[in-house]
mmCIF file of C-alpha atoms in Angstrom:
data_model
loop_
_atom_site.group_PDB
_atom_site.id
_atom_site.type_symbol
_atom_site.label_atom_id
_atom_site.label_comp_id
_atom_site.label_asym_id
_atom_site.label_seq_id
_atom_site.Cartn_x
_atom_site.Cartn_y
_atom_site.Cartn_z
ATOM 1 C CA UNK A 1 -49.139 9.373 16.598
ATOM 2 C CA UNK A 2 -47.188 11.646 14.533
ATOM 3 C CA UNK A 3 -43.893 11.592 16.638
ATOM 4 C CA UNK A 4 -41.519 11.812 13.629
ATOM 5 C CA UNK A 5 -42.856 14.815 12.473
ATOM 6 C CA UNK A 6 -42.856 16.609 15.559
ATOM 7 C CA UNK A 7 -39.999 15.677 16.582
ATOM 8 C CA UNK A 8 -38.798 17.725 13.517
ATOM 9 C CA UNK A 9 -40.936 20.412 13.728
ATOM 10 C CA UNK A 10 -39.918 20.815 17.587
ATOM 11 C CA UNK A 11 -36.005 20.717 16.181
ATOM 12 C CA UNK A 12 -36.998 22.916 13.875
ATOM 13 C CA UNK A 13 -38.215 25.530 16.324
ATOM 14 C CA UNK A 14 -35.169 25.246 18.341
ATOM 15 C CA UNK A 15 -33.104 25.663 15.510
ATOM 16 C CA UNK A 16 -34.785 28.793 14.385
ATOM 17 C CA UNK A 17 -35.014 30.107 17.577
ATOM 18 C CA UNK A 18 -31.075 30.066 17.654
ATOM 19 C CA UNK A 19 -30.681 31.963 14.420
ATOM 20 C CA UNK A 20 -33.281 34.666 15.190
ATOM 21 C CA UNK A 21 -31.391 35.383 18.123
ATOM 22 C CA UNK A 22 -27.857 35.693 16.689
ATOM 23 C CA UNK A 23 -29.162 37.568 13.775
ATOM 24 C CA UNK A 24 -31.048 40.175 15.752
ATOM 25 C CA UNK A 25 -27.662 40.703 17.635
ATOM 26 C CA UNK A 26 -25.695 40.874 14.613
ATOM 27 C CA UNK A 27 -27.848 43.516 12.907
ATOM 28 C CA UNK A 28 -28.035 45.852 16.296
ATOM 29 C CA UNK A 29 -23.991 45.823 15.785
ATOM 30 C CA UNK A 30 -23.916 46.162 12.453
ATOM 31 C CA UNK A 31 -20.876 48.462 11.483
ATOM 32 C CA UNK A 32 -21.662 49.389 8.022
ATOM 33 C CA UNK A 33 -24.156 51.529 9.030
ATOM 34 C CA UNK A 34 -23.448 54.458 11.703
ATOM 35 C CA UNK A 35 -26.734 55.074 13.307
ATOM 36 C CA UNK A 36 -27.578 57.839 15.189
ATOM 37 C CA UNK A 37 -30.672 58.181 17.452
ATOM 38 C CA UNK A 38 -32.049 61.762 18.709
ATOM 39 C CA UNK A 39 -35.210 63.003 20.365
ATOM 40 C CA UNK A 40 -37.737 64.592 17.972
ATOM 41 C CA UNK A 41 -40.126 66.588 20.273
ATOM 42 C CA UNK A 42 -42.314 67.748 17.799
ATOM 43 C CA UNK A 43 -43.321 63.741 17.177
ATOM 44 C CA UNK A 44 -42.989 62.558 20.426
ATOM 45 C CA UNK A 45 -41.013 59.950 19.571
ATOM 46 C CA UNK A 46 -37.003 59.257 18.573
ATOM 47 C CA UNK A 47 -35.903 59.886 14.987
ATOM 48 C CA UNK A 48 -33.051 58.297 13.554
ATOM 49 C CA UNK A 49 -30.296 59.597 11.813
ATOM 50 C CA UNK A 50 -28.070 57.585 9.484
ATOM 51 C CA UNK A 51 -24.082 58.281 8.185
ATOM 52 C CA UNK A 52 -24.356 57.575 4.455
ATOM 53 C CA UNK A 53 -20.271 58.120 4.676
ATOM 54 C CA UNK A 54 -19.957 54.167 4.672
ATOM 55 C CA UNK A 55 -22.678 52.432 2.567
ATOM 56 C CA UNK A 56 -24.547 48.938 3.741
ATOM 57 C CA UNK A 57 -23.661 45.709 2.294
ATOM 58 C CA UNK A 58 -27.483 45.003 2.322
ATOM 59 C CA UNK A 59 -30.546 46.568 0.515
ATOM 60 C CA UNK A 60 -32.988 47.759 2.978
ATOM 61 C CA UNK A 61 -30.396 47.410 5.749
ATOM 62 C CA UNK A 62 -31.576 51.106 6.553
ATOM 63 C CA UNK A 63 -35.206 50.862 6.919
ATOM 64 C CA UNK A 64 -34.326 47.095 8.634
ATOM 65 C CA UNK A 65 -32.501 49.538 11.488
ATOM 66 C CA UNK A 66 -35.023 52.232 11.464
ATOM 67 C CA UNK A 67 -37.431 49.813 12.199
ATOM 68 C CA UNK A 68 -35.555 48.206 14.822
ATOM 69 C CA UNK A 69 -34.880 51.433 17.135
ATOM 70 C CA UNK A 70 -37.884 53.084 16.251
ATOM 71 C CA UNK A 71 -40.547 50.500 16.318
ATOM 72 C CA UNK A 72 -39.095 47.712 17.848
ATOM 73 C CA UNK A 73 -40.196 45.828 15.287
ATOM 74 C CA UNK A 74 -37.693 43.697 13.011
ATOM 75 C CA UNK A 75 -38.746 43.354 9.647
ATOM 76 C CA UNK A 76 -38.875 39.753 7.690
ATOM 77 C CA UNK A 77 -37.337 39.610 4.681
ATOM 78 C CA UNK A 78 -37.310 37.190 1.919
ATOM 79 C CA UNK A 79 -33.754 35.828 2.229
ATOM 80 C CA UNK A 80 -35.022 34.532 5.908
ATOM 81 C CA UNK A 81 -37.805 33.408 4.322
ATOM 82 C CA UNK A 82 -36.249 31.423 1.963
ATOM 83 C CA UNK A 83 -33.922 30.030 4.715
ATOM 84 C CA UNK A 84 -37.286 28.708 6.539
ATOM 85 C CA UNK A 85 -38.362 27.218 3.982
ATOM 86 C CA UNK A 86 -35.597 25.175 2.743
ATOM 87 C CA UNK A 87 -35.506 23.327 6.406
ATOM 88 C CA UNK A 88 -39.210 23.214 6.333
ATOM 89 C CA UNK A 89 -39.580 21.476 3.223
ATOM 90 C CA UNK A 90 -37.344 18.386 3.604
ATOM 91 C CA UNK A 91 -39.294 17.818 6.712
ATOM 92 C CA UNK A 92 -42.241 17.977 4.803
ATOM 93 C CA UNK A 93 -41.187 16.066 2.265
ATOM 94 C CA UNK A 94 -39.599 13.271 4.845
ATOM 95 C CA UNK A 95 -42.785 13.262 6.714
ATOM 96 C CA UNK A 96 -44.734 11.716 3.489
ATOM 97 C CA UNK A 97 -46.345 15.089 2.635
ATOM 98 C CA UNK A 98 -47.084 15.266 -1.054
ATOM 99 C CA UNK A 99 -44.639 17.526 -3.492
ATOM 100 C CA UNK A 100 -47.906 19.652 -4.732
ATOM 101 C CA UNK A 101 -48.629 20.328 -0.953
ATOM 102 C CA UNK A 102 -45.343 20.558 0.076
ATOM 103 C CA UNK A 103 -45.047 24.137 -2.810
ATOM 104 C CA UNK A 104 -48.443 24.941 -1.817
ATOM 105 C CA UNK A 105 -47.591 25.173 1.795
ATOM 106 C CA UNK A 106 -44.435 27.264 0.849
ATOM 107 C CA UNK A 107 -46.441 29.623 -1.075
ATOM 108 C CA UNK A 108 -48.533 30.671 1.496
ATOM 109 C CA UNK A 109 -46.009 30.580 3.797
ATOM 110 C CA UNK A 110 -43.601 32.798 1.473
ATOM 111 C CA UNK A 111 -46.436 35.404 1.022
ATOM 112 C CA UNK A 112 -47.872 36.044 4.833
ATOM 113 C CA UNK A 113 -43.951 36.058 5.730
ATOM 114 C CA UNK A 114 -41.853 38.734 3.081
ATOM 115 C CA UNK A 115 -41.845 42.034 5.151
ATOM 116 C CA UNK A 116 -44.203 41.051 8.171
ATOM 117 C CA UNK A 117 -42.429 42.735 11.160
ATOM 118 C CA UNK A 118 -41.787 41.243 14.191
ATOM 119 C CA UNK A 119 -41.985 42.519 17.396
ATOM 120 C CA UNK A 120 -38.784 42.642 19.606
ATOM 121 C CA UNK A 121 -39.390 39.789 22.002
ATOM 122 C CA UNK A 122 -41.654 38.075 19.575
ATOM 123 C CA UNK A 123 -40.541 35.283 18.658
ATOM 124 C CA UNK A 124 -39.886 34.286 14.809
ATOM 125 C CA UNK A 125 -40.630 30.468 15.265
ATOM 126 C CA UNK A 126 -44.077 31.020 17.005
ATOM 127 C CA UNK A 127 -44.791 33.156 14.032
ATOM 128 C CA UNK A 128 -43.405 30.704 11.334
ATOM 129 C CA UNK A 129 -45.135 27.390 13.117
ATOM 130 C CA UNK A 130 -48.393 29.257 14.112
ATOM 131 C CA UNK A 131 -49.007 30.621 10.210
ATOM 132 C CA UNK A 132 -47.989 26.868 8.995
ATOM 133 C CA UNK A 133 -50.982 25.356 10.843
ATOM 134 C CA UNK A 134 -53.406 28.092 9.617
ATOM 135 C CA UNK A 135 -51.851 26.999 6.270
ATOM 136 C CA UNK A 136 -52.267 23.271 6.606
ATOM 137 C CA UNK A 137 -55.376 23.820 8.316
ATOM 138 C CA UNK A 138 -57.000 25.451 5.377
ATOM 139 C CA UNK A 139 -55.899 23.141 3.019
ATOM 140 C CA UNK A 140 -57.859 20.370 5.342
ATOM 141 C CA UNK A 141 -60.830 22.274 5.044
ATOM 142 C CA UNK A 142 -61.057 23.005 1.529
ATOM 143 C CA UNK A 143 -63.361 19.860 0.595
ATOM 144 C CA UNK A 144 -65.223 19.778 4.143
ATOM 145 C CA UNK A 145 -67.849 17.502 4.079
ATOM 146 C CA UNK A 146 -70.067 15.689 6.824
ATOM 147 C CA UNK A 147 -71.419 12.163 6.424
ATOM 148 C CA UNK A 148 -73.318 12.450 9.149
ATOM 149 C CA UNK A 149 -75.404 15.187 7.705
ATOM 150 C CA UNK A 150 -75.041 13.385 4.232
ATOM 151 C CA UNK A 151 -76.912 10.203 4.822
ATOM 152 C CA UNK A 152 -79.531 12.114 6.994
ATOM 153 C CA UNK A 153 -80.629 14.296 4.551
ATOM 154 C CA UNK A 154 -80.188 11.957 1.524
ATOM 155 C CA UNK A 155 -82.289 9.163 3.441
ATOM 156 C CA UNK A 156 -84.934 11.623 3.138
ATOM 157 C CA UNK A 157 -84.902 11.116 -0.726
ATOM 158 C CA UNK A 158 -84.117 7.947 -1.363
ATOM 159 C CA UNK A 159 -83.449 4.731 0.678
ATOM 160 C CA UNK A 160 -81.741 2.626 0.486
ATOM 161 C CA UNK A 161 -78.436 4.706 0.588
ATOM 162 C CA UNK A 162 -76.045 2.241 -1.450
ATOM 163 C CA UNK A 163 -72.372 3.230 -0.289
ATOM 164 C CA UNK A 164 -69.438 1.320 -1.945
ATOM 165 C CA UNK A 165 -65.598 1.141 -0.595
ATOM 166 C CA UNK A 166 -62.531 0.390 -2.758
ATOM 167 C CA UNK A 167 -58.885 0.603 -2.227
ATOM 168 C CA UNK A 168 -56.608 -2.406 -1.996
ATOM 169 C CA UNK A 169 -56.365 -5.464 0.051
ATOM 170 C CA UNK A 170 -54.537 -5.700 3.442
ATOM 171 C CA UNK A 171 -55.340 -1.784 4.310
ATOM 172 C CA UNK A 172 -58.256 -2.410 6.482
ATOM 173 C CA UNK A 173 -61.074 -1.474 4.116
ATOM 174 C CA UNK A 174 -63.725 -4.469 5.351
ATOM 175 C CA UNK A 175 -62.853 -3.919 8.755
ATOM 176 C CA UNK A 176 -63.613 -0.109 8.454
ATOM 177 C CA UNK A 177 -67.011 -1.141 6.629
ATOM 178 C CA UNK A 178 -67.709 -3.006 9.678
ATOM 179 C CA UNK A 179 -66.848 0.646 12.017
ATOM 180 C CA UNK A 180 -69.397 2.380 9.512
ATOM 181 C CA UNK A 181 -72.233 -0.271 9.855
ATOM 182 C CA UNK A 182 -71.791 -0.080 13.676
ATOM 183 C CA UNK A 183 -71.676 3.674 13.737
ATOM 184 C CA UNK A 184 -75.284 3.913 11.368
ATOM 185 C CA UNK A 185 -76.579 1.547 13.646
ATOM 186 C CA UNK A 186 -75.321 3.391 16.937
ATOM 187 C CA UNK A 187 -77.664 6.309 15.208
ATOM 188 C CA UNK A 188 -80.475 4.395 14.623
ATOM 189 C CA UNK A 189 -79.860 3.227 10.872
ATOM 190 C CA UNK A 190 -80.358 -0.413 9.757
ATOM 191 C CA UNK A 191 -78.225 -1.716 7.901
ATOM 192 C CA UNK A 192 -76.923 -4.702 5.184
ATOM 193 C CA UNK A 193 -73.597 -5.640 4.250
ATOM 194 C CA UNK A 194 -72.422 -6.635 0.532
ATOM 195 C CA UNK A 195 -69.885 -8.944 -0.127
ATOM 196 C CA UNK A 196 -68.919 -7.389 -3.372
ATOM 197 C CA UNK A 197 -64.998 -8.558 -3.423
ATOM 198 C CA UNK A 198 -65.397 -12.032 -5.070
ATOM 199 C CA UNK A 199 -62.313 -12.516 -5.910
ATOM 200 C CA UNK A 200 -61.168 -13.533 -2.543
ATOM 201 C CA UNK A 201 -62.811 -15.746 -0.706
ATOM 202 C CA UNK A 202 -61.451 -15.086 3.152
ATOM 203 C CA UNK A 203 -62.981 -11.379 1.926
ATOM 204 C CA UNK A 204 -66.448 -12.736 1.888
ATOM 205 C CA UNK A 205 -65.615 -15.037 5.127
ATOM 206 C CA UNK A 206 -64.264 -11.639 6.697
ATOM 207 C CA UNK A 207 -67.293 -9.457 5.863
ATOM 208 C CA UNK A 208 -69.498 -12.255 7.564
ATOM 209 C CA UNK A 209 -67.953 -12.362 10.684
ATOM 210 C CA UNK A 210 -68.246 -9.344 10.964
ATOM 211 C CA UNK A 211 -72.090 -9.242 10.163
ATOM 212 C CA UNK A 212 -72.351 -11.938 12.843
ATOM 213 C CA UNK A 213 -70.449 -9.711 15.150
ATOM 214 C CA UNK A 214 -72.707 -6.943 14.630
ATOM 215 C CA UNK A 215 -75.984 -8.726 13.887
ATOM 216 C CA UNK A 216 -75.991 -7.666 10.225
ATOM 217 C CA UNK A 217 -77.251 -9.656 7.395
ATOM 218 C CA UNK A 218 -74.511 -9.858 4.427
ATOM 219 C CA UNK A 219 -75.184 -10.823 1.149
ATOM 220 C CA UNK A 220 -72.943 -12.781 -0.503
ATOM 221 C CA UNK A 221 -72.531 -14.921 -3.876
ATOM 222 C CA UNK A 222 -70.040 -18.020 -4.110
ATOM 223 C CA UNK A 223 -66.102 -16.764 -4.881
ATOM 224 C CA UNK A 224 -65.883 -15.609 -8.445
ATOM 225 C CA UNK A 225 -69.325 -14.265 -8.684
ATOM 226 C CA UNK A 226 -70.052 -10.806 -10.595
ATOM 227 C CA UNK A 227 -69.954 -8.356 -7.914
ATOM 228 C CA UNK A 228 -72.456 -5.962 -9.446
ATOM 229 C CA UNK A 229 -74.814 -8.551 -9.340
ATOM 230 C CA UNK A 230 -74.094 -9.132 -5.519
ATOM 231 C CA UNK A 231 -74.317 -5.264 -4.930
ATOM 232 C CA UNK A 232 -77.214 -5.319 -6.929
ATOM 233 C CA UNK A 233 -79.409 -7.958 -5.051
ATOM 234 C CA UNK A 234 -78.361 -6.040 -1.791
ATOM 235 C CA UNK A 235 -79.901 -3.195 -2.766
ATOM 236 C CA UNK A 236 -82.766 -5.314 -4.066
ATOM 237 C CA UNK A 237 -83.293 -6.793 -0.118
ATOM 238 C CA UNK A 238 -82.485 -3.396 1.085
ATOM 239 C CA UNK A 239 -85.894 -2.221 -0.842
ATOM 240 C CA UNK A 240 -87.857 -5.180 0.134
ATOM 241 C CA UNK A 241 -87.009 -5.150 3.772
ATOM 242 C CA UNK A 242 -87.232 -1.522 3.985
ATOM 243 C CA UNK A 243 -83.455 -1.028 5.059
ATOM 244 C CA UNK A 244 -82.123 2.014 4.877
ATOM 245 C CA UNK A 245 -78.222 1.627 4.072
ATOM 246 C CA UNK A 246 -76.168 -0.498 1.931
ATOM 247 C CA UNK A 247 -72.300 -1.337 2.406
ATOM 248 C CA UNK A 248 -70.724 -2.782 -0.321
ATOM 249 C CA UNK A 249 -67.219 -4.133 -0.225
ATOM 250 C CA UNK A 250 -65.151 -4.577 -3.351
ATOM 251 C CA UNK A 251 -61.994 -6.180 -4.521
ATOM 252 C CA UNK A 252 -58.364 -4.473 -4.434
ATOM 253 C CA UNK A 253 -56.147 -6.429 -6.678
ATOM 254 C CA UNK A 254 -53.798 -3.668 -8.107
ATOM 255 C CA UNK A 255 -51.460 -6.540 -9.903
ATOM 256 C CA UNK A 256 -54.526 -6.709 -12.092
ATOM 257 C CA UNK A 257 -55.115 -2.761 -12.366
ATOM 258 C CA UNK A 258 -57.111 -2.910 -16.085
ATOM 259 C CA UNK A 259 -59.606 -5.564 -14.433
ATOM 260 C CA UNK A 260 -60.514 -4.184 -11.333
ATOM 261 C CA UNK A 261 -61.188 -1.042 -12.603
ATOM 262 C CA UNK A 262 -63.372 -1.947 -15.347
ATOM 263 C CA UNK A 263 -64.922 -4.133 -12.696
ATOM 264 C CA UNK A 264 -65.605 -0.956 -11.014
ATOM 265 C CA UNK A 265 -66.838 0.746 -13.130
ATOM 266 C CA UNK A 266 -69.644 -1.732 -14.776
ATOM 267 C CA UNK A 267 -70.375 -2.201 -10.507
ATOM 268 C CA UNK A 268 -71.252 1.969 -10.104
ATOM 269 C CA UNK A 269 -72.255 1.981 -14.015
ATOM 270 C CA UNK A 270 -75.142 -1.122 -12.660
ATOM 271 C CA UNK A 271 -75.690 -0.338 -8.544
ATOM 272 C CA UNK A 272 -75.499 3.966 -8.665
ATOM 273 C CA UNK A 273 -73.806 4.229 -5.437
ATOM 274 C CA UNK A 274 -74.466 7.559 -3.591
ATOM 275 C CA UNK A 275 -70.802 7.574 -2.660
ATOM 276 C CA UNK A 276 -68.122 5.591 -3.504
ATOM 277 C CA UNK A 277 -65.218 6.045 -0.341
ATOM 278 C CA UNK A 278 -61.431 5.251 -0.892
ATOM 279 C CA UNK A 279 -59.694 3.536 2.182
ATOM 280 C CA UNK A 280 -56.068 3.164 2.592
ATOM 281 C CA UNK A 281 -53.409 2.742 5.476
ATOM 282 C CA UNK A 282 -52.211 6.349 6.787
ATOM 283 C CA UNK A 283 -49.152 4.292 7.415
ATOM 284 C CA UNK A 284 -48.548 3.894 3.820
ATOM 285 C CA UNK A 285 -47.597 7.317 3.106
ATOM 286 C CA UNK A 286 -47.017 8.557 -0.188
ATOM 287 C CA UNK A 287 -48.777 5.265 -2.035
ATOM 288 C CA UNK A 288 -51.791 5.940 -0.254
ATOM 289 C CA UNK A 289 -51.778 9.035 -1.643
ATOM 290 C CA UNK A 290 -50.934 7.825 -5.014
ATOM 291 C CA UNK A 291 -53.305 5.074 -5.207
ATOM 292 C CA UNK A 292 -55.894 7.538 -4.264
ATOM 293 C CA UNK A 293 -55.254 9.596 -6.974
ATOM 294 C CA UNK A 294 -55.766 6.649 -9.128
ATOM 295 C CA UNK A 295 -59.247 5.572 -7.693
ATOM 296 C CA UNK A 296 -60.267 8.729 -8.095
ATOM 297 C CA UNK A 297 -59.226 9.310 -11.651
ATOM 298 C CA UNK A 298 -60.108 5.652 -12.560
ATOM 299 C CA UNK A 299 -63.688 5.413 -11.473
ATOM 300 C CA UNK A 300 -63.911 8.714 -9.041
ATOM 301 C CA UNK A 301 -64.073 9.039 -5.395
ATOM 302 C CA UNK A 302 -66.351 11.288 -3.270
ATOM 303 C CA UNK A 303 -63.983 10.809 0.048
ATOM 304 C CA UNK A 304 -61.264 8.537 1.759
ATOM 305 C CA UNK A 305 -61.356 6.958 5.098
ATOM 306 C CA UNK A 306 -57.705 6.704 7.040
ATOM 307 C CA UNK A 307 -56.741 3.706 9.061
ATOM 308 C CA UNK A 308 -54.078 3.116 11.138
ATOM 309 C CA UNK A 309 -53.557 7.101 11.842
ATOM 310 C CA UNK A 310 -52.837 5.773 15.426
ATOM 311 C CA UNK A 311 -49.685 3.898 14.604
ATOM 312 C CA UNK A 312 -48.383 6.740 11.867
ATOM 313 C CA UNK A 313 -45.323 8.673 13.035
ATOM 314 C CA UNK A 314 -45.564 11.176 9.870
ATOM 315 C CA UNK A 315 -48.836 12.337 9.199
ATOM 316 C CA UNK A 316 -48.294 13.281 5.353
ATOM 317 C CA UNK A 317 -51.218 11.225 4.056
ATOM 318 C CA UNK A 318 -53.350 12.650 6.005
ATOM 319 C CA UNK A 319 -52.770 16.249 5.261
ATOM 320 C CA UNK A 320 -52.207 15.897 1.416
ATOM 321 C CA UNK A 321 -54.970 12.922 0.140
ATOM 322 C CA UNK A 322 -57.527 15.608 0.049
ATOM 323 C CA UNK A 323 -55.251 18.111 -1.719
ATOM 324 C CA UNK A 324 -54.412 15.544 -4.084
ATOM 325 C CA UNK A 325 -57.785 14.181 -4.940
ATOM 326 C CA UNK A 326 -60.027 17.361 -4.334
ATOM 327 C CA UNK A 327 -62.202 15.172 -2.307
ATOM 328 C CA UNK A 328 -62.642 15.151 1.635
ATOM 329 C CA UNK A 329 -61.155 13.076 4.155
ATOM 330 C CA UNK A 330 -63.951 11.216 6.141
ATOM 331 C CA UNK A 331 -63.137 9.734 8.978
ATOM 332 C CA UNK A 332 -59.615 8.524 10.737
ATOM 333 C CA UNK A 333 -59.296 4.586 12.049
ATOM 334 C CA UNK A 334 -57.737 5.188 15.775
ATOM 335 C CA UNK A 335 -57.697 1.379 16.370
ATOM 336 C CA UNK A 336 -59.117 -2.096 15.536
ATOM 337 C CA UNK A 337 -62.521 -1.814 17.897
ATOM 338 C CA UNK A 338 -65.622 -1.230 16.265
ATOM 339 C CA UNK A 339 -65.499 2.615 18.041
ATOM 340 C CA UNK A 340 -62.221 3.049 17.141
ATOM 341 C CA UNK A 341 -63.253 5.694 14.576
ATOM 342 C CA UNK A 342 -62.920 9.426 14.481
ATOM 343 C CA UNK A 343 -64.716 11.628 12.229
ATOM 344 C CA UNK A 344 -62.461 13.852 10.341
ATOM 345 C CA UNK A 345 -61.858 17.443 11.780
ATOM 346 C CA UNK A 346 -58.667 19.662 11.024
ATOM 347 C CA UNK A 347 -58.680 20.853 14.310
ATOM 348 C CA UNK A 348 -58.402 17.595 15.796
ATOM 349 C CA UNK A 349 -55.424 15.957 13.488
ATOM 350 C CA UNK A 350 -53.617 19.796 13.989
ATOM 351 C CA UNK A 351 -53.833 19.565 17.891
ATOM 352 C CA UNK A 352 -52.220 16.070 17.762
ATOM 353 C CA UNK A 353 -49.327 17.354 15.000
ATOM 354 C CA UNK A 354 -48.562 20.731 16.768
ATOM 355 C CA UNK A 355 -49.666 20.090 20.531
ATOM 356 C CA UNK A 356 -46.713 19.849 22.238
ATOM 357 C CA UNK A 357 -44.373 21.861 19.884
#
């Protein structure tokens, strides 16, 4: 999980490690700049004297000394900064992490950097890789929201709780319906599955082995039915059988963008989902993000589900969908069991980016 981006970050480390050190040196020697250090009793402390005879090549080169004899302390400036950030980006960038949260991570990075000081000892990559997980961190946590919580509560308004899932075919959407039916039912929900994608039939066949799998009824039209109206007599049993959540599956033909989204819509315009949850491969990188952006502008999104974080070396889509889209990530698929399903903490997904680095 994740092993081309730390490997990166871990070179990058190393790499700044190396500079610090030969920069530190270089500025102690600097011969521009005749420093002179004598003992002040009256402070307690040494005071430093400078020969303005020869004049630095750098601004602030002065106080940059000062600092260094008399608080041990070497001051950051923005020209080092900028240097960080020029290697950190293309990794970024190479790792699948969005543009917009690629400059938004520089940003923040830029202003907690310029003129922090640095203890002598300390070293400037902790500081540079421990600020960038705050950074990412916070951005994670923006749209923080638990489903848990969210169908507990709700279920005390209204049942059933009608819960739709788009994205596109192949990414592992009806199997991760399947994870979410058996994770309501491991906390005492019931539970009915909708086959909602019509369009295909191995999509309906798929849904119901999983139902038989789980012991879940699906309902289901023949291939080519409207999928509202499938969605819509699932909610309809729901009621009459007193079930408390519906799980509606719909298609994910993007060579037919216009359709399927006006499909979309007329299915949440007739069946009022409470929440309508993107799922897309974390493998897929950039398009997942992109095609998340598109649900969510298209018909709107309230979260995204991740699969496949298990087999991603990079890690970008899962750091900048809920940037992009202003809506939370959910859970993360670890694996093809039914269990194999992790709900979404920042704390987790930094630990496995930045555990070893």
């Amino acid at each position: 999980m994740f092993k081309f981006l730390k490997e990166k970050l871990s070179a990058f480390k190393k790499k700044l490690d190396r500079k610090a050190e030969e920069e530190v040196k270089a500025e102690v020697k600097e011969k521009d700049v005749k420093v002179e250090v004598k003992e002040d009793t009256s402070k307690g402390k040494p005071s430093v004297e400078v020969d303005k005879k020869e004049k630095p090549k750098k601004v602030g080169l002065v106080s940059k000394i000062k600092t260094l004899i008399v608080e041990r302390e070497v001051l950051i400036d923005e020209k080092k900064v900028e240097e960080i950030l020029e290697d950190l980006e293309i990794i970024l960038l190479e790792s699948d992490v969005a543009f917009e949260v690629v400059e938004e991570i520089s940003a923040k990075l830029k202003e907690r950097l310029v003129g922090r000081k640095k203890k002598i000892g300390e070293k400037l990559s902790d500081i540079v890789i421990n600020e960038l997980k705050l950074i990412i961190q916070e951005i994670l946590d923006v749209n923080r929201f638990d489903f848990d919580e969210f169908v507990e509560r709700r279920l005390k308004e209204k049942r059933p709780l009608n819960i739709i899932f788009v994205g596109v075919n192949g990414t592992g959407k009806t199997t991760t319906i399947a994870k979410i039916a058996k994770r309501l039912m491991d906390y005492g929900y019931s539970v009915v599955l909708a086959a909602g994608d019509t369009f295909r039939a191995g999509a309906i066949e798929q849904l119901e082995e999983h139902g038989q799998r789980l012991g879940v009824k699906v309902i289901k039209h023949k291939p080519g039915a409207d999928p509202a109206a499938v969605i819509y007599d699932a909610i309809k049993h729901a009621e009459s059988k007193g079930i408390d959540v519906v799980l509606a599956d719909t298609a994910g033909r993007m060579h037919t963008k216009k359709n399927l989204i006006d499909q979309l819509s007329k299915i949440k315009r007739v069946t009022k989902p409470d929440l309508t949850i993107f799922v897309d491969e974390s493998i897929a990188g950039n398009d997942a993000v992109e095609r998340a952006r598109m649900f969510n502008e298209a018909v709107g999104i309230d979260g995204s589900i991740l699969t496949k974080i298990d087999a991603d070396p990079k890690g970008g889509t899962a750091i900048s969908i809920s940037y992009v889209t202003g809506r939370p990530v959910l859970f993360l698929g670890t694996g093809q069991g039914y269990d194999d399903l992790v709900k979404f903490d920042s704390k987790w997904l930094i630990e496995r980016i930045f555990g070893d680095i």
